[in-house]
mmCIF file of C-alpha atoms in Angstrom:
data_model
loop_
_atom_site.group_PDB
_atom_site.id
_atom_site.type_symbol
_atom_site.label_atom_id
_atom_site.label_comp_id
_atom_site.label_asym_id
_atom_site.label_seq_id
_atom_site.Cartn_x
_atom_site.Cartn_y
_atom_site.Cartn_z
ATOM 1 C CA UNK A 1 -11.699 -15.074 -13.047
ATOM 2 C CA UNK A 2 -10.755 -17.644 -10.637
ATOM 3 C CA UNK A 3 -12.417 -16.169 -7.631
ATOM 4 C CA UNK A 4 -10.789 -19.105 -5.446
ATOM 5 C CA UNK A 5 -8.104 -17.748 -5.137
ATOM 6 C CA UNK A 6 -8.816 -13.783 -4.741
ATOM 7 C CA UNK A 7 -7.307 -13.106 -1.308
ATOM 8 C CA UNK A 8 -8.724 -9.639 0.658
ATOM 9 C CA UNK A 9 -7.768 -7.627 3.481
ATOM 10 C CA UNK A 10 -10.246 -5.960 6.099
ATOM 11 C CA UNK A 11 -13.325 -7.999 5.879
ATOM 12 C CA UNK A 12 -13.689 -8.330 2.464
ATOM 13 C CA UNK A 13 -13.082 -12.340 2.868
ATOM 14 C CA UNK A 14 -16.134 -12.526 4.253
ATOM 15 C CA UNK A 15 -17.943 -13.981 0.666
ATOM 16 C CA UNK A 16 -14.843 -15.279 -0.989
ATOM 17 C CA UNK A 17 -14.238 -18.719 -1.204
ATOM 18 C CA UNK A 18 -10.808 -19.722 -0.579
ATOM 19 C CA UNK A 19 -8.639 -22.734 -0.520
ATOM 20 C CA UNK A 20 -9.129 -24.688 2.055
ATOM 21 C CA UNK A 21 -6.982 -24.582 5.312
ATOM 22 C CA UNK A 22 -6.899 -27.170 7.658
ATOM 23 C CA UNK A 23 -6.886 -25.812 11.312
ATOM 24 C CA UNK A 24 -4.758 -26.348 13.744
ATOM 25 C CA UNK A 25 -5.321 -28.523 17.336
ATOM 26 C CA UNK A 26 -7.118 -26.215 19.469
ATOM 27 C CA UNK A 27 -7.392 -23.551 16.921
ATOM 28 C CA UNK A 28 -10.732 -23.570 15.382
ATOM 29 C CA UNK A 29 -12.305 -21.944 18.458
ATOM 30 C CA UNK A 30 -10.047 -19.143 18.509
ATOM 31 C CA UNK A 31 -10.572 -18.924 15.087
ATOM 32 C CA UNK A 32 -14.197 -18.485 15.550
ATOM 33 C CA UNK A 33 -13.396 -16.090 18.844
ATOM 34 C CA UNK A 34 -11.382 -13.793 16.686
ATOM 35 C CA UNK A 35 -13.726 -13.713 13.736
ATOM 36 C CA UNK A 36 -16.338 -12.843 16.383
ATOM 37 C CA UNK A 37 -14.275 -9.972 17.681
ATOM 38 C CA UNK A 38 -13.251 -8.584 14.488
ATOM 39 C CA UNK A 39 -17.133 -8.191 13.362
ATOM 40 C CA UNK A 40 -18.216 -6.764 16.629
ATOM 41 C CA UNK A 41 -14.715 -4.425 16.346
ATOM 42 C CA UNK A 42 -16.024 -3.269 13.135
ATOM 43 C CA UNK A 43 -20.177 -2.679 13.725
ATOM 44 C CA UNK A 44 -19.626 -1.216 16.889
ATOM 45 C CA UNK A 45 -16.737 0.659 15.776
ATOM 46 C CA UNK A 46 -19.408 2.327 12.917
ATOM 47 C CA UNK A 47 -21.725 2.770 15.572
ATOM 48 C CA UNK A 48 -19.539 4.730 18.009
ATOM 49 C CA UNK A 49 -18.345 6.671 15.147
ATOM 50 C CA UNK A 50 -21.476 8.986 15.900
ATOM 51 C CA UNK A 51 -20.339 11.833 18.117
ATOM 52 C CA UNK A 52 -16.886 11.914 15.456
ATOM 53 C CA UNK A 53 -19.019 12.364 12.590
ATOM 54 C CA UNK A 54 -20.957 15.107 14.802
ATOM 55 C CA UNK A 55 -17.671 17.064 15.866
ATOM 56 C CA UNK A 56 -15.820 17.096 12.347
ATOM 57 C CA UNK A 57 -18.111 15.648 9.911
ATOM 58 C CA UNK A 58 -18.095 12.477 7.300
ATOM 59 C CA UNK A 59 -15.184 13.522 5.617
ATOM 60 C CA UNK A 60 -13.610 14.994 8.604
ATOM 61 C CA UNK A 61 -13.958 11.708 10.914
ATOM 62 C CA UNK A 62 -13.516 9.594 7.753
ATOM 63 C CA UNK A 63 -10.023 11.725 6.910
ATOM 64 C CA UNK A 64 -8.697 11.144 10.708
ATOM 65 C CA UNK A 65 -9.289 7.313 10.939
ATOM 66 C CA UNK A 66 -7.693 7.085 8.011
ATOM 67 C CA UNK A 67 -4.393 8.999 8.597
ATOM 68 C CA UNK A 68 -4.249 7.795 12.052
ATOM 69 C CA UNK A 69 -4.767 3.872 10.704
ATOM 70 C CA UNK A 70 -2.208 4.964 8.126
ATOM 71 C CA UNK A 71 0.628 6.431 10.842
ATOM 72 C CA UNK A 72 0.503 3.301 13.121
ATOM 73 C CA UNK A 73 0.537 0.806 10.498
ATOM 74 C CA UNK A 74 3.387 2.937 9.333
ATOM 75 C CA UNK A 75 5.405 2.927 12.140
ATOM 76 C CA UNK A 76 5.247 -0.792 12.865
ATOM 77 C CA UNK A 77 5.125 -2.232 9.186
ATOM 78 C CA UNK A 78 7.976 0.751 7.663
ATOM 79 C CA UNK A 79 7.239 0.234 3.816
ATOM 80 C CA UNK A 80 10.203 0.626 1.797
ATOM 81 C CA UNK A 81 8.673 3.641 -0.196
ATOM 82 C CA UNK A 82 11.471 4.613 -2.530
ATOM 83 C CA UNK A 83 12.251 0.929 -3.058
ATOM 84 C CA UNK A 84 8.760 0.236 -5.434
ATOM 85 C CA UNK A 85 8.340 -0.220 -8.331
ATOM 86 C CA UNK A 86 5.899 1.566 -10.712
ATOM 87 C CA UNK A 87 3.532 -1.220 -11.017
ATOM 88 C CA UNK A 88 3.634 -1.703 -7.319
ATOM 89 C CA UNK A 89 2.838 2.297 -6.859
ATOM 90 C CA UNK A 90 0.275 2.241 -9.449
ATOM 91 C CA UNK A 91 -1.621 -1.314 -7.589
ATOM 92 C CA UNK A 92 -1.350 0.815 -4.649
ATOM 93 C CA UNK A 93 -2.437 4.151 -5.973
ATOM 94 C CA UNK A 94 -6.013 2.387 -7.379
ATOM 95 C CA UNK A 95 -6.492 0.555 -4.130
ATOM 96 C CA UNK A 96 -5.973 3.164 -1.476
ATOM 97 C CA UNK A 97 -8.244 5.571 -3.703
ATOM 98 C CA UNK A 98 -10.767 2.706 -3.582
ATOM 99 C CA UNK A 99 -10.210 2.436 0.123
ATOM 100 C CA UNK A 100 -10.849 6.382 0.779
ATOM 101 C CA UNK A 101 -14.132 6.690 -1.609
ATOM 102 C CA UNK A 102 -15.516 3.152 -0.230
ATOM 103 C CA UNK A 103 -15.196 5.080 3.202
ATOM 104 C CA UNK A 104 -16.577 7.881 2.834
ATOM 105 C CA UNK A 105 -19.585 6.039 1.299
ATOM 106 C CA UNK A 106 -19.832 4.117 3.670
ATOM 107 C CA UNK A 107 -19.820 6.575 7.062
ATOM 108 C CA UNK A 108 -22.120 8.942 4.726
ATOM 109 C CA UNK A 109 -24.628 6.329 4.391
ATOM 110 C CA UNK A 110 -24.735 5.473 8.208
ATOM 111 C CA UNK A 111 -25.472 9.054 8.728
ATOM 112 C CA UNK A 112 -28.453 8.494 6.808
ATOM 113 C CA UNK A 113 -30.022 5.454 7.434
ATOM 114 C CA UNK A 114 -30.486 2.853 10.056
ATOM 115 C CA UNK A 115 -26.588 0.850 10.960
ATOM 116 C CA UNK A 116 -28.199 -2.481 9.774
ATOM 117 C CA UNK A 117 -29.651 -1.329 6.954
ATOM 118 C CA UNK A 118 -26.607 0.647 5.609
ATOM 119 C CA UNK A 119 -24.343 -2.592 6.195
ATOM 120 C CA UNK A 120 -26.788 -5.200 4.787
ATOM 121 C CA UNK A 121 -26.557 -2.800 1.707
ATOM 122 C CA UNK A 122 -22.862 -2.813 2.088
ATOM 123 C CA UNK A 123 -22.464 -6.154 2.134
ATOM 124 C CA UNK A 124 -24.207 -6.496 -1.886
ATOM 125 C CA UNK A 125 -20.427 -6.119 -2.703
ATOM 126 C CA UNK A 126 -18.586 -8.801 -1.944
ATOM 127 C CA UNK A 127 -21.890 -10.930 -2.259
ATOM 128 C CA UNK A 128 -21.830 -9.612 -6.375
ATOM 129 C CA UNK A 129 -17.945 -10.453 -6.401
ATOM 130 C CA UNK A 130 -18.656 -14.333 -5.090
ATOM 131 C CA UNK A 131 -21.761 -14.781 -6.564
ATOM 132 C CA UNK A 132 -21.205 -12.840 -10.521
ATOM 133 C CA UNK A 133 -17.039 -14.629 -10.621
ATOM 134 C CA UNK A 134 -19.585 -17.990 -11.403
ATOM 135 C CA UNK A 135 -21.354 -16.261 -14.467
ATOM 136 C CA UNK A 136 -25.005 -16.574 -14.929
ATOM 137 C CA UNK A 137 -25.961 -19.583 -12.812
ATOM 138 C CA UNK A 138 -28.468 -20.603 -9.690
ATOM 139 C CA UNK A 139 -26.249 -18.441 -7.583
ATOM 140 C CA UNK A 140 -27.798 -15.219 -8.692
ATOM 141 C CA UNK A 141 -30.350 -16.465 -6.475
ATOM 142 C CA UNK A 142 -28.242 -15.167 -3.707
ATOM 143 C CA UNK A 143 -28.170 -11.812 -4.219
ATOM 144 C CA UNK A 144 -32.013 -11.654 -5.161
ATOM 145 C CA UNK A 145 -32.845 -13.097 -1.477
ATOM 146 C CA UNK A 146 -30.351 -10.256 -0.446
ATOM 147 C CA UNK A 147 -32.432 -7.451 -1.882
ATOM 148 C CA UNK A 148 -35.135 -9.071 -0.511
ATOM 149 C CA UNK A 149 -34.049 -8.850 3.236
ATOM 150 C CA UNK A 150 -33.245 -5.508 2.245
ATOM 151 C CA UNK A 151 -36.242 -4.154 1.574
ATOM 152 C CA UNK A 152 -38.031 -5.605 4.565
ATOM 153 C CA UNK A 153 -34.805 -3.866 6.463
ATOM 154 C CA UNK A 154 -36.060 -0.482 4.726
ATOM 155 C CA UNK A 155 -39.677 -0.261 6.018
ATOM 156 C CA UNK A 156 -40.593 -0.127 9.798
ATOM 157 C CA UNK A 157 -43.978 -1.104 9.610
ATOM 158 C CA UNK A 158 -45.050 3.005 9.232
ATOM 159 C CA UNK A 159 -43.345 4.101 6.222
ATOM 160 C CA UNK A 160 -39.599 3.572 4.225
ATOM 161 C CA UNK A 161 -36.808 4.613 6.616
ATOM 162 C CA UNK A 162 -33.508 6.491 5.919
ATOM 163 C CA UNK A 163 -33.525 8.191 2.382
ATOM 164 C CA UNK A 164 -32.238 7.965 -1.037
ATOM 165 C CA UNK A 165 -29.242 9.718 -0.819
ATOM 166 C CA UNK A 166 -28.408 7.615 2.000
ATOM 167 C CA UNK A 167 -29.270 4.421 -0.177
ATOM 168 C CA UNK A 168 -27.017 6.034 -2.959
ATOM 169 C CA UNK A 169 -24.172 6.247 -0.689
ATOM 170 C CA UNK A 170 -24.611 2.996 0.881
ATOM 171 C CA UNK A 171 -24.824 1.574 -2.950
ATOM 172 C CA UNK A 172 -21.500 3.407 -3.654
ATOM 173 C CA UNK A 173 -19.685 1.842 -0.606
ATOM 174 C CA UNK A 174 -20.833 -1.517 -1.971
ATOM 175 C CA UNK A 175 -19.670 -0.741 -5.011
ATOM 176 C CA UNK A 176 -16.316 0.283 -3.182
ATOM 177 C CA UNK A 177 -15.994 -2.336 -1.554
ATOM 178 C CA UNK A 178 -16.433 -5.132 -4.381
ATOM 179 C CA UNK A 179 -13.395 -3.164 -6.026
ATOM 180 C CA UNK A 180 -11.435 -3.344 -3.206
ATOM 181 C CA UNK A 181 -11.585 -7.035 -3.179
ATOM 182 C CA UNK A 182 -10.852 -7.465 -6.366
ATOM 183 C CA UNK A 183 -7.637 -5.008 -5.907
ATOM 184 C CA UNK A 184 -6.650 -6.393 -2.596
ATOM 185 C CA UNK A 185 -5.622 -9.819 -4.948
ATOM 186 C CA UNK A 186 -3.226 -7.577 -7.135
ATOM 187 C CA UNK A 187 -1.938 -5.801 -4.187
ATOM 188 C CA UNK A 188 -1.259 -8.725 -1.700
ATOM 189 C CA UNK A 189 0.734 -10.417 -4.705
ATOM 190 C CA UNK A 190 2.295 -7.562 -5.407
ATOM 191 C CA UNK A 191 4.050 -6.550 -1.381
ATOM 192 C CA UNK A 192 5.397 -8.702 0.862
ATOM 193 C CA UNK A 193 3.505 -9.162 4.397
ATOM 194 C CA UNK A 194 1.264 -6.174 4.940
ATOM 195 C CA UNK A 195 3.294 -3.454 3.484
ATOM 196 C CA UNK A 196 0.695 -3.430 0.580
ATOM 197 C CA UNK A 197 -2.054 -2.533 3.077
ATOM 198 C CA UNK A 198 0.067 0.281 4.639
ATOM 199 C CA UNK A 199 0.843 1.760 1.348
ATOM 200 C CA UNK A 200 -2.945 1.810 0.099
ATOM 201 C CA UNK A 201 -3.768 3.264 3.331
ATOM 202 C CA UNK A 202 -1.094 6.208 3.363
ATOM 203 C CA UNK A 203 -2.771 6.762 0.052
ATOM 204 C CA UNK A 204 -6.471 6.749 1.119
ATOM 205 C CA UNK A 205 -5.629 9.204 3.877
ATOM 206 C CA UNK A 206 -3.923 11.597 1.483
ATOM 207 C CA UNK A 207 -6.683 10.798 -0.799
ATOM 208 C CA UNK A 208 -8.977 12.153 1.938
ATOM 209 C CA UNK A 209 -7.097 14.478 2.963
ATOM 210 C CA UNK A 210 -8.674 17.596 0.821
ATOM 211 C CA UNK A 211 -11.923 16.483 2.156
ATOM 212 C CA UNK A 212 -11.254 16.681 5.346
ATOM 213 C CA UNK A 213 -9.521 19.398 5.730
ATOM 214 C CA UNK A 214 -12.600 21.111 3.988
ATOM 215 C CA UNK A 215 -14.944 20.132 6.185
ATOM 216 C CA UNK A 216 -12.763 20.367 9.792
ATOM 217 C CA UNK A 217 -11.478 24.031 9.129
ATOM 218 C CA UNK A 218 -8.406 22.571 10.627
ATOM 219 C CA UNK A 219 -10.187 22.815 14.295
ATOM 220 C CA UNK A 220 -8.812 20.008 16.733
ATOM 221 C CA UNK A 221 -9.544 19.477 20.033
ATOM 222 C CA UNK A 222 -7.266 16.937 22.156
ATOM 223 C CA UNK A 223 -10.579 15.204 23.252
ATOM 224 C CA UNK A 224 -11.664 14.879 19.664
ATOM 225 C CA UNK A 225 -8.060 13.272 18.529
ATOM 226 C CA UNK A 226 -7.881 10.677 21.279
ATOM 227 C CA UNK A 227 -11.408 9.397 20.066
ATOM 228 C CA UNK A 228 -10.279 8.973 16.437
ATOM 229 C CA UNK A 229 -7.692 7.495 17.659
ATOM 230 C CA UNK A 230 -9.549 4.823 19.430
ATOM 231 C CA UNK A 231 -11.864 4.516 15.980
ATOM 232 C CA UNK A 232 -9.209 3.912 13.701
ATOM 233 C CA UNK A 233 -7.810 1.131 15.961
ATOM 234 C CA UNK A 234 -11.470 -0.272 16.038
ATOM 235 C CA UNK A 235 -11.605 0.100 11.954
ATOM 236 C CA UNK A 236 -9.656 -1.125 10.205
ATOM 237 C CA UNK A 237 -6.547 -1.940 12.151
ATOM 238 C CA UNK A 238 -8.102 -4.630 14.833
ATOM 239 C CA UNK A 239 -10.340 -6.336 12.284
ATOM 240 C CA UNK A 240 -7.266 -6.629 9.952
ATOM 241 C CA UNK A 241 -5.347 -8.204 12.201
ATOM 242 C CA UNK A 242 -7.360 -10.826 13.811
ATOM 243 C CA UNK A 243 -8.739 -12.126 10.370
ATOM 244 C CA UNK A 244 -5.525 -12.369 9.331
ATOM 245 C CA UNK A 245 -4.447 -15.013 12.497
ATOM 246 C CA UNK A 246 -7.900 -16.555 12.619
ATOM 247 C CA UNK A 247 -7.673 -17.070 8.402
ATOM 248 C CA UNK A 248 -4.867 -19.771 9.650
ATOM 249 C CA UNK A 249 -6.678 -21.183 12.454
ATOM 250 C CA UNK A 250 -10.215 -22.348 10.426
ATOM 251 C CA UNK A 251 -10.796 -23.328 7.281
ATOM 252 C CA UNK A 252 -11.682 -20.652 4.761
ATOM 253 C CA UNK A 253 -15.249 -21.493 3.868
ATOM 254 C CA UNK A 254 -15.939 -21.176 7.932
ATOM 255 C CA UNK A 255 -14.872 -18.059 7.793
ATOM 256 C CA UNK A 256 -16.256 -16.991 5.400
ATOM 257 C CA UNK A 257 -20.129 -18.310 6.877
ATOM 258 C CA UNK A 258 -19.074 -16.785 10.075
ATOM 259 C CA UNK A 259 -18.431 -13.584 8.599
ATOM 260 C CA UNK A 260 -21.836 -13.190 6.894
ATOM 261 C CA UNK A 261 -23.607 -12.589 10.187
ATOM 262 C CA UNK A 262 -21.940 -9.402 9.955
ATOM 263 C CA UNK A 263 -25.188 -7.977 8.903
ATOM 264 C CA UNK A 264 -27.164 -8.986 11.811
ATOM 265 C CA UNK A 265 -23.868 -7.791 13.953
ATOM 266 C CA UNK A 266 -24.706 -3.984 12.330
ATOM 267 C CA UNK A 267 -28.077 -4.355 13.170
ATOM 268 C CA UNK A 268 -27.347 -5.071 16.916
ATOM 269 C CA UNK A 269 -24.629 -2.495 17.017
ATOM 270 C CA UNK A 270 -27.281 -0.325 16.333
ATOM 271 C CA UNK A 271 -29.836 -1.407 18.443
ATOM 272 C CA UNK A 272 -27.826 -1.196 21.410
ATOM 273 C CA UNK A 273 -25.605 1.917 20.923
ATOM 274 C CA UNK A 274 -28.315 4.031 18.639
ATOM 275 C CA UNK A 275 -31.124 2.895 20.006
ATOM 276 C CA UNK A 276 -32.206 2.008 16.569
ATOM 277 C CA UNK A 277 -35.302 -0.597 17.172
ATOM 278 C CA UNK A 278 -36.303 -3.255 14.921
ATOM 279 C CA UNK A 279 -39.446 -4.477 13.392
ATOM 280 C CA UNK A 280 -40.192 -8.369 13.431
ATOM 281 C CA UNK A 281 -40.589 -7.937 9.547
ATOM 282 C CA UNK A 282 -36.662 -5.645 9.684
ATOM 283 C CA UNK A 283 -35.703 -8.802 11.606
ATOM 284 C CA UNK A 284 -36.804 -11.262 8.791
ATOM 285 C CA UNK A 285 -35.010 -8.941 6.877
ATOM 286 C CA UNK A 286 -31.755 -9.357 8.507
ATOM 287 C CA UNK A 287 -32.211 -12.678 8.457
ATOM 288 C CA UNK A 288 -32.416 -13.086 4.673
ATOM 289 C CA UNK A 289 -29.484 -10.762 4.680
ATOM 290 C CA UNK A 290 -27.717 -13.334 6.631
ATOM 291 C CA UNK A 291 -28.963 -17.072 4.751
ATOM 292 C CA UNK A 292 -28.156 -15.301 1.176
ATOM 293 C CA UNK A 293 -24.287 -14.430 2.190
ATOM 294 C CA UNK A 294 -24.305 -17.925 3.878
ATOM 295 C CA UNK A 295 -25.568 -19.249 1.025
ATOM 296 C CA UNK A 296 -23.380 -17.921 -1.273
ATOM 297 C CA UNK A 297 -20.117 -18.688 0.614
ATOM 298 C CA UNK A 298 -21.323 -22.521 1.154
ATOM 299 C CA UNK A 299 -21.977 -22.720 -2.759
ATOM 300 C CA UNK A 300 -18.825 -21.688 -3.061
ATOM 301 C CA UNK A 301 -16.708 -23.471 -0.849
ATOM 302 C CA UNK A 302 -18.074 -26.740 -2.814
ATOM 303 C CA UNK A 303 -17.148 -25.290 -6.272
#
């Protein structure tokens, strides 16, 4: 597998070395500015997604950000849906049902356990992809630091935090998510532009769809809409988009180090909007977090 050349949509880049892109005059700081944005548009997006989660539950709020990510890329990409092939609906079929489990993982597990915690756990996916598309060399190093920050991240100094269905969740969304890079390769060679990403997304909110409806009852409020709304612009639509522009600003191995202090990002996301404190040791944690997905993108980049 020639993991150079695996392209990714959302943040999945993040740990995936690609080729090399020489940035324009002037770019590379907006590069950086954008890949800044787009982290802090996706931890703090999680974060806010509290008082959703309360009103219609995980599958509920998941189902919503979903469809409503799904209508506006819609509406400004129009996929030619009846044009497709069958190879091109079954690409998008596997990576939109990828999309809607790796969700619903993921905003189960924050429900659970501490924001930093959940993402550094997260982020073992794309870390396995980079690290386990070399085969069994010194980069399995990488992930081993990894689990190492993580289970400083787990204990706050009194006793393990969160529980183990959250850590089950949060290993399923990892899982998810490592998928979902792979897939996004076969997908974005398979569309033109970003009408593979709309299709996969029309599919994870229909995929989701059962669920939420489940758990909602069908009860909407206006208030309740408008603040999906707002999340699914935060995730995934935003983040999408400005990795996309700042992919041709900066070279890809700098984007991909930037992107591994997503991590620490969660962490802060929750410290500030969840009032989620953090241990020195749950610090050293994060940082290991951090060095192992740095690690493992620089490694890469010199492959």
């Amino acid at each position: 597998m020639d993991i150079k050349n695996i392209e990714t949509g959302t943040d999945g880049a993040a740990l995936i070395a690609q080729p090399g892109i020489s940035p324009t005059s002037g770019g590379l700081a907006a590069g950086v500015a954008m890949c800044l944005m787009s982290m802090s548009s996706i931890q703090f997006g999680a974060a806010l997604s509290s008082s959703a989660i309360a009103t219609y539950g995980v599958a509920g709020a998941t189902w919503l950000r979903l469809a409503f990510a799904a209508i506006i890329l819609a509406a400004v990409v129009r996929p030619s849906v009846l044009r497709y092939s069958g190879a091109q609906w079954q690409a998008t079929l596997l990576l939109g049902t990828t999309t809607a489990a790796m969700t619903l993982c993921f905003f189960a597990a924050i429900q659970r356990l501490p924001l930093g915690l959940a993402i550094a756990i997260d982020f073992l996916g794309p870390l396995s992809v980079a690290v386990f598309g070399y085969g069994l060399t010194w980069r399995l190093t990488w992930p081993l630091i990894a689990a190492a920050g993580i289970l400083f991240l787990a204990h706050d100094g009194e006793g393990w935090v969160g529980n183990s269905s959250g850590v089950l969740f949060a290993l399923g969304s990892a899982v998810g998510w490592a998928v979902y890079i792979l897939l996004t390769k076969k997908v974005g060679a398979a569309f033109k532009g970003l009408e593979g990403l709309s299709m996969s997304l029309i599919v994870a909110g229909l995929v989701a769809t059962p669920f939420g409806l489940a758990e909602t009852g069908g009860a909407f409020t206006a208030q309740g809409l408008v603040e999906v709304l707002g999340l699914a612009i935060l995730v995934p639509l935003l983040p999408y988009a400005l990795e996309m522009v700042a992919l041709r600003r900066m070279p890809s191995a700098s984007f991909g180090i930037l992107m591994s202090l997503e991590p620490a990002l969660g962490a802060l996301a929750g410290f500030l909007i969840l009032a989620q404190p953090m241990t020195a040791l749950q610090m050293l944690g994060t940082a290991l977090v951090v060095a192992a997905s740095a690690g493992a993108t620089a490694s890469a980049a010199k492959t």
